[in-house]
Short mmCIF file of C-alpha atoms in Angstrom, two decimals:
data_model
loop_
_atom_site.label_atom_id
_atom_site.label_comp_id
_atom_site.label_asym_id
_atom_site.label_seq_id
_atom_site.Cartn_x
_atom_site.Cartn_y
_atom_site.Cartn_z
CA MET P 1 -6.65 -8.49 -12.48
CA LEU P 2 -5.49 -5.33 -10.64
CA LEU P 3 -7.63 -4.09 -7.89
CA VAL P 4 -5.74 0.48 -7.78
CA VAL P 5 -6.55 1.93 -4.73
CA ASP P 6 -5.76 6.17 -5.01
CA ALA P 7 -6.40 7.27 -1.47
CA GLY P 8 -6.47 11.50 -1.18
CA ASN P 9 -6.70 14.21 1.73
CA THR P 10 -10.77 14.85 -0.38
CA ASN P 11 -11.38 11.07 -3.13
CA ILE P 12 -10.54 7.68 -2.82
CA VAL P 13 -10.15 6.74 -6.46
CA PHE P 14 -10.85 2.69 -7.30
CA ALA P 15 -9.81 1.53 -10.53
CA VAL P 16 -8.95 -1.90 -12.08
CA HIS P 17 -6.90 -2.84 -14.73
CA ASP P 18 -6.76 -5.72 -16.49
CA GLY P 19 -3.71 -5.89 -18.35
CA THR P 20 -5.51 -4.15 -21.39
CA ALA P 21 -7.09 -1.67 -20.45
CA TRP P 22 -9.30 -0.57 -17.03
CA ARG P 23 -12.21 -1.90 -16.85
CA GLY P 24 -13.07 1.14 -14.53
CA THR P 25 -13.33 3.97 -12.20
CA TRP P 26 -15.14 4.94 -9.13
CA ARG P 27 -14.74 7.89 -6.19
CA ILE P 28 -15.51 7.45 -2.61
CA SER P 29 -14.77 11.11 -0.07
CA THR P 30 -12.10 10.85 1.90
CA ASN P 31 -13.94 9.79 5.04
CA ASP P 32 -10.92 7.49 8.10
CA GLN P 33 -13.56 6.44 9.76
CA ARG P 34 -15.03 3.90 7.43
CA THR P 35 -14.56 0.87 7.82
CA ALA P 36 -13.75 -1.92 5.38
CA ASP P 37 -17.75 -3.67 5.09
CA GLU P 38 -18.29 -0.23 3.81
CA TYR P 39 -15.78 -0.52 1.39
CA ALA P 40 -17.12 -4.08 0.55
CA MET P 41 -20.10 -3.25 -0.41
CA TRP P 42 -20.00 -0.16 -2.44
CA LEU P 43 -16.88 -1.31 -4.33
CA LEU P 44 -18.50 -5.21 -4.93
CA ALA P 45 -21.56 -3.54 -6.30
CA LEU P 46 -19.64 -1.31 -7.59
CA LEU P 47 -17.61 -4.05 -9.49
CA GLU P 48 -21.24 -6.56 -10.13
CA ARG P 49 -22.48 -3.13 -12.55
CA GLN P 50 -19.86 -3.20 -14.15
CA GLY P 51 -19.95 -6.52 -15.61
CA LEU P 52 -16.71 -6.96 -13.58
CA ASP P 53 -16.16 -10.88 -10.91
CA PRO P 54 -14.66 -9.79 -8.40
CA SER P 55 -12.95 -13.47 -7.44
CA ARG P 56 -11.23 -12.24 -10.14
CA VAL P 57 -9.15 -9.30 -8.67
CA HIS P 58 -5.66 -11.58 -7.74
CA ARG P 59 -3.71 -8.36 -7.70
CA ALA P 60 -3.76 -4.71 -6.10
CA ILE P 61 -1.40 -1.68 -4.81
CA ILE P 62 -2.62 0.87 -2.24
CA GLY P 63 -1.51 4.82 -2.43
CA THR P 64 -2.34 6.81 0.80
CA VAL P 65 -1.42 10.41 2.02
CA VAL P 66 -4.47 9.61 4.37
CA PRO P 67 -2.67 6.69 7.25
CA ALA P 68 -6.11 6.35 8.73
CA ALA P 69 -8.02 5.37 5.60
CA LEU P 70 -4.88 2.79 5.16
CA TYR P 71 -5.80 -0.09 7.67
CA HIS P 72 -9.97 0.11 6.56
CA LEU P 73 -7.97 -0.39 3.49
CA ARG P 74 -5.41 -2.51 3.13
CA LEU P 75 -8.73 -5.02 5.37
CA LEU P 76 -11.03 -4.21 2.81
CA CYS P 77 -8.17 -6.77 0.00
CA ARG P 78 -7.61 -9.38 3.02
CA GLN P 79 -11.25 -10.12 3.93
CA TRP P 80 -12.74 -8.92 0.92
CA LEU P 81 -10.94 -10.09 -1.80
CA GLU P 82 -8.37 -12.25 -0.60
CA ILE P 83 -4.82 -11.07 -1.68
CA GLU P 84 -2.57 -9.18 -0.04
CA PRO P 85 -2.09 -5.41 -0.81
CA LEU P 86 1.17 -3.67 -2.29
CA ILE P 87 1.41 -0.36 -0.22
CA ALA P 88 3.24 2.07 -2.27
CA ASN P 89 5.96 3.64 -0.17
CA LEU P 90 10.21 4.16 -0.24
CA SER P 91 10.77 0.39 0.80
CA LEU P 92 9.55 -0.65 -2.72
CA ASP P 93 11.52 -0.92 -6.21
CA TRP P 94 10.11 2.33 -7.65
CA GLY P 95 12.94 2.55 -10.26
CA TYR P 96 14.55 6.15 -10.28
CA PRO P 97 16.69 8.16 -7.79
CA LEU P 98 14.27 10.23 -4.79
CA ARG P 99 17.44 13.45 -5.15
CA VAL P 100 15.72 15.19 -2.13
CA ASP P 101 17.33 16.51 0.78
CA THR P 102 14.12 13.65 3.60
CA PRO P 103 12.96 11.45 0.78
CA ALA P 104 10.19 10.09 3.59
CA GLU P 105 9.34 13.76 3.11
CA VAL P 106 7.48 13.49 -0.55
CA GLY P 107 4.07 12.57 -0.75
CA VAL P 108 3.49 9.44 -2.39
CA ASP P 109 1.25 11.68 -4.86
CA ARG P 110 3.68 13.07 -6.09
CA ARG P 111 6.54 10.68 -5.98
CA LEU P 112 4.11 8.45 -8.17
CA ASN P 113 3.33 11.66 -10.74
CA GLY P 114 7.11 11.21 -11.58
CA LEU P 115 6.58 7.47 -11.47
CA ALA P 116 4.28 7.79 -14.73
CA ALA P 117 5.84 11.01 -16.32
CA GLN P 118 9.28 9.85 -16.34
CA VAL P 119 7.96 6.78 -18.71
CA MET P 120 5.38 7.53 -20.32
CA PHE P 121 6.72 11.52 -21.86
CA GLY P 122 10.03 11.20 -20.29
CA GLY P 123 12.68 14.11 -18.42
CA PRO P 124 13.53 17.11 -18.33
CA LEU P 125 9.50 17.60 -17.26
CA VAL P 126 6.84 19.08 -14.46
CA VAL P 127 4.04 17.95 -13.36
CA VAL P 128 1.13 20.06 -12.40
CA ASP P 129 -1.06 18.53 -10.44
CA PHE P 130 -4.54 20.06 -9.51
CA GLY P 131 -5.54 17.84 -6.56
CA THR P 132 -6.55 18.80 -2.47
CA ALA P 133 -2.97 21.26 -3.11
CA THR P 134 -1.44 21.63 -6.28
CA THR P 135 1.62 20.22 -6.46
CA PHE P 136 4.52 20.91 -8.89
CA ASP P 137 6.75 17.47 -9.21
CA VAL P 138 9.50 18.34 -11.23
CA VAL P 139 11.91 14.95 -13.12
CA ASP P 140 15.65 15.85 -14.67
CA ALA P 141 16.52 14.31 -17.87
CA ASP P 142 18.37 11.21 -16.39
CA GLY P 143 14.44 10.18 -14.79
CA ALA P 144 15.40 11.32 -11.42
CA TYR P 145 12.73 12.44 -9.09
CA CYS P 146 14.05 16.80 -8.07
CA GLY P 147 10.96 18.05 -5.93
CA GLY P 148 8.70 21.51 -6.67
CA ALA P 149 5.93 23.85 -5.20
CA ILE P 150 3.67 23.19 -3.54
CA ALA P 151 0.45 25.44 -3.30
CA PRO P 152 -2.60 25.62 -1.71
CA GLY P 153 -5.93 23.46 -4.25
CA VAL P 154 -8.52 26.08 -5.78
CA ASN P 155 -10.89 25.12 -4.37
CA LEU P 156 -9.26 24.56 -0.08
CA SER P 157 -7.89 28.87 -1.80
CA LEU P 158 -11.84 28.93 -2.82
CA GLU P 159 -13.02 28.06 0.36
CA ALA P 160 -11.53 30.32 2.46
CA LEU P 161 -12.55 32.32 0.44
CA HIS P 162 -15.38 32.72 1.38
CA GLN P 163 -15.27 31.54 4.41
CA ALA P 164 -13.31 34.34 5.15
CA ALA P 165 -15.16 36.97 3.59
CA ALA P 166 -18.74 36.89 4.97
CA ARG P 167 -20.23 39.07 2.62
CA LEU P 168 -18.74 36.87 -0.16
CA PRO P 169 -20.70 33.57 -1.51
CA ARG P 170 -19.46 30.16 -2.07
CA ILE P 171 -19.38 30.13 -6.40
CA SER P 172 -17.75 26.70 -8.26
CA VAL P 173 -15.28 26.88 -10.77
CA GLY P 174 -15.17 27.48 -13.70
CA ARG P 175 -13.68 29.15 -16.74
CA PRO P 176 -14.93 33.10 -16.35
CA SER P 177 -16.27 34.91 -19.28
CA ALA P 178 -14.52 37.45 -18.89
CA ALA P 179 -11.61 39.11 -17.38
CA ILE P 180 -13.11 41.94 -15.73
CA GLY P 181 -16.11 40.51 -13.37
CA LYS P 182 -19.09 42.88 -14.30
CA SER P 183 -20.59 41.16 -10.98
CA THR P 184 -19.33 39.85 -7.32
CA THR P 185 -19.54 35.84 -8.33
CA VAL P 186 -17.74 36.68 -11.76
CA ALA P 187 -15.14 39.11 -9.98
CA MET P 188 -14.96 35.44 -8.45
CA ARG P 189 -14.73 33.11 -10.56
CA SER P 190 -11.64 35.72 -12.87
CA GLY P 191 -9.97 35.64 -9.59
CA LEU P 192 -9.95 32.49 -9.27
CA PHE P 193 -8.88 31.16 -13.12
CA TRP P 194 -6.26 33.66 -14.24
CA GLY P 195 -5.50 33.99 -11.00
CA TYR P 196 -4.30 29.87 -10.70
CA VAL P 197 -3.24 30.16 -14.38
CA GLY P 198 -0.51 33.14 -13.60
CA LEU P 199 0.44 31.26 -10.63
CA VAL P 200 0.68 27.61 -12.47
CA GLU P 201 2.34 29.72 -15.91
CA GLY P 202 5.00 31.89 -13.71
CA ILE P 203 5.43 29.08 -11.09
CA VAL P 204 7.00 25.98 -13.75
CA SER P 205 7.98 29.30 -15.17
CA ARG P 206 11.40 29.55 -12.80
CA ILE P 207 11.67 25.65 -12.87
CA ALA P 208 12.32 26.06 -16.19
CA LEU P 209 15.18 28.72 -16.04
CA GLU P 210 17.00 26.80 -12.24
CA MET P 211 16.95 23.92 -14.26
CA ASP P 212 19.32 25.36 -17.29
CA THR P 213 16.73 23.87 -20.35
CA SER P 214 12.69 23.48 -21.57
CA LEU P 215 10.55 21.73 -19.62
CA LYS P 216 7.86 19.59 -20.85
CA VAL P 217 4.68 20.03 -18.38
CA ILE P 218 2.18 17.48 -17.67
CA ALA P 219 -1.67 18.24 -15.71
CA THR P 220 -3.44 16.17 -13.94
CA GLY P 221 -6.42 16.28 -11.39
CA GLY P 222 -10.45 16.64 -11.96
CA LEU P 223 -8.77 20.16 -12.40
CA ALA P 224 -6.72 19.63 -15.17
CA PRO P 225 -8.18 20.28 -17.94
CA LEU P 226 -10.27 23.11 -16.92
CA PHE P 227 -7.25 24.85 -16.72
CA SER P 228 -5.93 23.36 -19.52
CA GLU P 229 -7.50 25.23 -21.40
CA GLY P 230 -6.75 28.82 -20.20
CA THR P 231 -3.58 28.47 -20.79
CA GLU P 232 -0.77 26.80 -23.96
CA LEU P 233 1.48 25.99 -21.03
CA PHE P 234 0.20 22.06 -21.17
CA ALA P 235 1.57 19.40 -23.01
CA HIS P 236 -0.40 17.38 -21.86
CA VAL P 237 -3.64 16.93 -19.35
CA VAL P 238 -3.55 13.36 -18.29
CA PRO P 239 -6.31 13.50 -15.35
CA GLU P 240 -5.45 9.67 -14.09
CA LEU P 241 -1.92 10.25 -13.75
CA THR P 242 -1.29 9.11 -10.12
CA LEU P 243 -3.23 5.62 -11.04
CA GLU P 244 -0.68 4.75 -13.85
CA GLY P 245 1.59 6.39 -11.60
CA LEU P 246 0.33 2.95 -8.78
CA ARG P 247 -0.51 0.43 -12.34
CA LEU P 248 3.59 1.27 -12.65
CA LEU P 249 4.12 0.64 -9.07
CA ALA P 250 2.14 -2.80 -8.81
CA ALA P 251 3.75 -3.75 -12.09
CA ARG P 252 7.64 -3.25 -10.43
CA ASN P 253 7.80 -4.70 -7.73
CA HIS P 254 4.90 -8.00 -8.68
CA GLU P 255 5.80 -10.29 -6.60
CA SER P 256 9.43 -8.79 -6.15
CA PRO P 257 11.49 -9.93 -2.47
CA ALA P 258 11.17 -5.61 -1.95
CA SER P 259 7.71 -6.14 -2.08
CA LEU P 260 7.35 -9.67 -0.07
CA ALA P 261 9.11 -8.06 3.21
CA SER P 262 7.76 -4.21 2.78
CA ASN P 263 4.09 -6.48 3.12
CA ALA P 264 5.40 -8.98 5.37
CA CYS P 265 6.55 -5.65 7.55
CA ASP P 266 3.48 -4.37 7.67
CA ALA P 267 1.36 -7.26 7.87
CA ILE P 268 3.77 -7.60 11.72
CA GLN P 269 2.59 -4.49 12.54
CA ASP P 270 -0.88 -4.70 11.86
CA SER P 271 -0.69 -7.72 13.60
CA ASN P 272 0.49 -5.33 16.77
CA THR P 273 -2.32 -2.77 16.69
#
């Protein structure tokens, strides 16, 4: 089985794939001070609860936008599962070119979304990821990653609004019953929900104009199902697209020279830490 670890700014997602289907998916809040032992106690208990034998996990891949979390996640794999994980970075074979000015600056989550979307649906397309940031990632007809746009995430905007305006309450994200709010809470919910629907539709429209083509629009992230209720823009809603990208990347680099060299380099860096 393959263990997939997607470490984002808000949550770390662990998932297990048996070669045919996902057998379990679990989330824990991101904390770069959490140790490998803490991860292990939590993960092993969840595997057991799901009826999965940890000894059957023979491969692992980690994708992270939180560098400080990587050390202990790698240690989890080495010490508790006795496997050397792949690390999703540019040294691996991604199977498509990055047509951007500075490839190293493109977040791994964005590259993974592009990989999974182009394999699953084919380009040209744009992936809208409702995460800590709301990101837009463009893949052209040839399958190349072409860049995109980054906006503040929904929850980040909500928290900023609450913090900056003393009399505005902290609210949950949800689809409002009306665009015109008759109370402060409903007015805030309307501004947030329909404001982000408008943001997404507007940016995708501009991207399509620049690409001079129609685009398949894929939504991902935990809030993707909610925001898909407010627009007919999305051709597909795949909340766990990043996990699928990690699975595809692991399959593409399984025991390849590039992946082995990458992990040997990582091991040397760890020994010098």
